Tab-separated table of C-alpha atoms in Angstrom:
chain	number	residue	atom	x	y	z
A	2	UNK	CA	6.124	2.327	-12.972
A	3	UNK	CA	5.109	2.907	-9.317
A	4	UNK	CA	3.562	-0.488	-9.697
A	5	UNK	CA	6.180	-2.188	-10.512
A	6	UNK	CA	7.838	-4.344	-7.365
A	7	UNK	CA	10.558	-6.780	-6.007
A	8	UNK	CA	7.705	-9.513	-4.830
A	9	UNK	CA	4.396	-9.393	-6.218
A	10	UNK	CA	1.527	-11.823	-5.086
A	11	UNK	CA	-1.116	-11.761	-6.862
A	12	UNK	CA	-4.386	-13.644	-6.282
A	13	UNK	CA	-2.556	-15.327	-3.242
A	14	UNK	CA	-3.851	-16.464	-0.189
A	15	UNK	CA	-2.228	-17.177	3.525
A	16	UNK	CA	1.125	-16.589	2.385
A	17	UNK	CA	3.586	-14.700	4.356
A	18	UNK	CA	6.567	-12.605	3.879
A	19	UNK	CA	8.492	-12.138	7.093
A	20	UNK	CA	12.272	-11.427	8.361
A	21	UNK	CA	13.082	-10.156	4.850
A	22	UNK	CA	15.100	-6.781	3.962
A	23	UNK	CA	14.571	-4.328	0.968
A	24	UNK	CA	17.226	-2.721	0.047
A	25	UNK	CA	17.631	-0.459	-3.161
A	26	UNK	CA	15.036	-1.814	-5.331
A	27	UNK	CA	13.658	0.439	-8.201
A	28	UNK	CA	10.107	-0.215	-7.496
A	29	UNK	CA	7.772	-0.704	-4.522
A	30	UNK	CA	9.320	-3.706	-2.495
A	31	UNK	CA	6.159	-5.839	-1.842
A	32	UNK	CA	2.878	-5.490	-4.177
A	33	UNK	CA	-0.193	-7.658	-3.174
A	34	UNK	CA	-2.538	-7.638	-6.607
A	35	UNK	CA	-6.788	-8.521	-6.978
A	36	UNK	CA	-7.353	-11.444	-4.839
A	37	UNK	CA	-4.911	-11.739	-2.248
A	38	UNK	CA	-6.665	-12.176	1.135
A	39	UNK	CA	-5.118	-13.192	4.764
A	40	UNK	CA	-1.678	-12.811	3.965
A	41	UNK	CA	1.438	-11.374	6.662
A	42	UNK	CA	3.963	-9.054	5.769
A	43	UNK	CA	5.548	-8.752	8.925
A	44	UNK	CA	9.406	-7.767	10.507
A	45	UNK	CA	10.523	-6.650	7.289
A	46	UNK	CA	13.068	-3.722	6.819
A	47	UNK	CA	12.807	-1.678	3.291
A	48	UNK	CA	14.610	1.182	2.151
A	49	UNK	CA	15.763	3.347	-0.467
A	50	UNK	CA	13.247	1.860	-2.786
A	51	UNK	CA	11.882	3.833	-5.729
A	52	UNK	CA	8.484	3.541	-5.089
A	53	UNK	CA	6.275	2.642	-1.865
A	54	UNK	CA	7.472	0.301	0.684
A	55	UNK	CA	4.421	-1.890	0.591
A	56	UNK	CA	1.301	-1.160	-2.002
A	57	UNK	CA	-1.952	-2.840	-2.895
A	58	UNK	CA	-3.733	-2.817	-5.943
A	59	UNK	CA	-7.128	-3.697	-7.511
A	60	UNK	CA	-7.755	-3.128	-11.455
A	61	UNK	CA	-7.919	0.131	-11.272
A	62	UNK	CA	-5.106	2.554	-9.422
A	63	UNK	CA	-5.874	6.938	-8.666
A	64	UNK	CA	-9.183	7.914	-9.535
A	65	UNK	CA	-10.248	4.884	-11.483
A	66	UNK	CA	-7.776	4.569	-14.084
A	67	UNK	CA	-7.575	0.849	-15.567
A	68	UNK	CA	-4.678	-0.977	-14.419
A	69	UNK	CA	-5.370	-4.174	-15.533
A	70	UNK	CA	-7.883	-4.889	-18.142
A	71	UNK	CA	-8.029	-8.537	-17.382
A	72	UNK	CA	-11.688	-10.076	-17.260
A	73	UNK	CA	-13.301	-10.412	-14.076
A	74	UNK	CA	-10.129	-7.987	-12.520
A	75	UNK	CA	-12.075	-5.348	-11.506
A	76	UNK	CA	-14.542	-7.072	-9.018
A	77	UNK	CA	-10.946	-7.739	-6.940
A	78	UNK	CA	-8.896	-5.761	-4.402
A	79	UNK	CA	-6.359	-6.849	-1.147
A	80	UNK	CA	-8.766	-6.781	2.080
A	81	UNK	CA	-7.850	-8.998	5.043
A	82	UNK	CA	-4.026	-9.056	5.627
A	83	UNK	CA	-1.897	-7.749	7.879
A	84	UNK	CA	0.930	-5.438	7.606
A	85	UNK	CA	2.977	-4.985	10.779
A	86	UNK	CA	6.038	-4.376	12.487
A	87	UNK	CA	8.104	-3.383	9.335
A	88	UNK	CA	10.340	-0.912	9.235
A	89	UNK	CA	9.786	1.494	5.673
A	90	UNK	CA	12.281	4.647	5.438
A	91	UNK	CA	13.647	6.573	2.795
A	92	UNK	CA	11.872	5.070	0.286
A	93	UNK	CA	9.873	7.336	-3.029
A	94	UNK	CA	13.615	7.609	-4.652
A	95	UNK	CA	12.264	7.621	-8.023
A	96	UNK	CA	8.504	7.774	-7.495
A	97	UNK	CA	7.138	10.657	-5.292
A	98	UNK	CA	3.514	9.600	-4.834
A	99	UNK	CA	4.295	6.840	-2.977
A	100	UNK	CA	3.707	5.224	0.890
A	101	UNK	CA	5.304	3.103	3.149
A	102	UNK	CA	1.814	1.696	2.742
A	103	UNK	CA	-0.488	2.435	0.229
A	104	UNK	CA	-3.847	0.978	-0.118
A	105	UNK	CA	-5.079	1.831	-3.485
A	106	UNK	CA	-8.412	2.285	-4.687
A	107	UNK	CA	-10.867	-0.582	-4.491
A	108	UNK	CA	-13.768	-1.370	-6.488
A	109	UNK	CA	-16.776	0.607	-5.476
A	110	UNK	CA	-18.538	-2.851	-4.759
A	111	UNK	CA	-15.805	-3.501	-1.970
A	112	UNK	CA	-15.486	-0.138	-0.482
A	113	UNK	CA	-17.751	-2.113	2.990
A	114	UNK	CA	-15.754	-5.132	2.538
A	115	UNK	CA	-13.566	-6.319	5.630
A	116	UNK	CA	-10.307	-4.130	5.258
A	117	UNK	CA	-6.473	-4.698	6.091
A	118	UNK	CA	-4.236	-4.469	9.386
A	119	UNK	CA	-1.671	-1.813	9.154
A	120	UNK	CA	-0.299	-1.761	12.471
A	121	UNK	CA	2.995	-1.302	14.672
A	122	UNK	CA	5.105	-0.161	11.772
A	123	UNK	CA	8.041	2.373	11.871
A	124	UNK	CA	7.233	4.551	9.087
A	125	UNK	CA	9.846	7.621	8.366
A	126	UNK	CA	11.424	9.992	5.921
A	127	UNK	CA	9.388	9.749	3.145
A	128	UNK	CA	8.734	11.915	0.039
A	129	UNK	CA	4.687	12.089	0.667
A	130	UNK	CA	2.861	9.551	2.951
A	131	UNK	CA	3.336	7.402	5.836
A	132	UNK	CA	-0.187	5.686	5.428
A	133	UNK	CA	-2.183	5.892	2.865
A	134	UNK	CA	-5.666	4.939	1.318
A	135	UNK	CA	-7.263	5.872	-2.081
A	136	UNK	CA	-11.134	5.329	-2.843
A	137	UNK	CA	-12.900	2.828	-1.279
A	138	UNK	CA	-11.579	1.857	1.875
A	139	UNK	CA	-14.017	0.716	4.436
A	140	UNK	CA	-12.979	-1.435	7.302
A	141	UNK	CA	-8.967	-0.776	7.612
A	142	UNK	CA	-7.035	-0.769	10.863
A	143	UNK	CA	-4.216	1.349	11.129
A	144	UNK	CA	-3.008	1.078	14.998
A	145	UNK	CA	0.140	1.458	16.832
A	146	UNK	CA	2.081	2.845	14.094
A	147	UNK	CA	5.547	5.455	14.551
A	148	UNK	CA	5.659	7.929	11.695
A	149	UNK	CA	7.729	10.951	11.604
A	150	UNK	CA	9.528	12.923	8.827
A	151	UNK	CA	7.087	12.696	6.097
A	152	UNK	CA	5.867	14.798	3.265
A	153	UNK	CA	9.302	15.589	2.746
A	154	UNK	CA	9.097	16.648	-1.140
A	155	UNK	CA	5.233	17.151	-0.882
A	156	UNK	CA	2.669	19.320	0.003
A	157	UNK	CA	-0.293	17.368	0.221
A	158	UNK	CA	-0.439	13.784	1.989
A	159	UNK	CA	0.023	13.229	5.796
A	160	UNK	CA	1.500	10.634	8.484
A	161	UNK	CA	-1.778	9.112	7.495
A	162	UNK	CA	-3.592	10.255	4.266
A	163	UNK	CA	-7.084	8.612	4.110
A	164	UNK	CA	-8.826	10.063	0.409
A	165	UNK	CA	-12.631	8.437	0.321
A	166	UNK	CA	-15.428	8.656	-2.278
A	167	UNK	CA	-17.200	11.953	-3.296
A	168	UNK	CA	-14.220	13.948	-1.458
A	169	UNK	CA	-11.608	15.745	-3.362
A	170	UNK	CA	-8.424	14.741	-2.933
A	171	UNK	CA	-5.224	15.212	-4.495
């Protein structure tokens, strides 16, 4: 699935993935999942994934499908890390509805909740987004990023695609 992804953290805290490169992986290359708070993905080059270059997810993905049914899940989404000075191209392979960051939605009870850093990144040729966020997302910096040949295969999405409650969005 679009979920699916070379390193997941899940539920982690302060870790850091830095220095790395992504190269033809089917899925997104990094996932955070629920709980994971304060960690770096920084320096990193990923391309020709399937999916999204980097994508977070809380229980429940698009417009509140359940993603993960576990108990307690749902009260749980990324906020608080920092995603900068990666370079995501040519990713969306497989996928098409895909990022070189996507936030995904967040509970409702989060959507004030301290967001993430999304900054410096060189974001290009794409099949939809550069940036985007889905439901939710209050308190997210996106600053300083270079993004250019998007929406490639798509006609809806931007360089930066922000969808928030009680707006329609496709």
């Amino acid at each position: 699935t679009a979920q699916d992804a070379t390193v997941l953290l899940e539920n982690a805290w302060n870790c850091s993935i830095e220095n790395c490169t992504f190269v033809n992986v089917g899925g997104s290359a990094i996932r955070l999942h629920l709980d994971c708070q304060h960690n770096l993905i920084a320096g990193n080059e990923i391309s020709e994934a399937g999916g999204n270059g980097v994508l977070l997810t809380a229980a429940r993905v698009d417009r509140g499908v359940p993603f993960d049914t576990r108990p307690g899940a749902e009260k749980y989404a990324p906020i608080r890390n920092t995603i900068t000075r990666n370079h995501l191209h040519h990713c969306g392979r497989i996928h098409k509805y895909v990022a070189g960051v996507h936030l995904d939605s967040r509970p409702p009870s989060l959507a004030k909740a301290p967001g993430n850093v999304v900054s410096e990144n060189h974001i290009h040729d794409m099949p939809r987004n550069g940036l985007f966020a889905f439901e939710h997302q209050g308190g997210n910096v996106f600053e300083g990023n270079h993004l250019h040949h998007l929406m490639t295969e798509s006609d809806d999405g931007g360089g930066i695609h922000i969808c928030q409650d009680n707006m329609e969005c496709a």
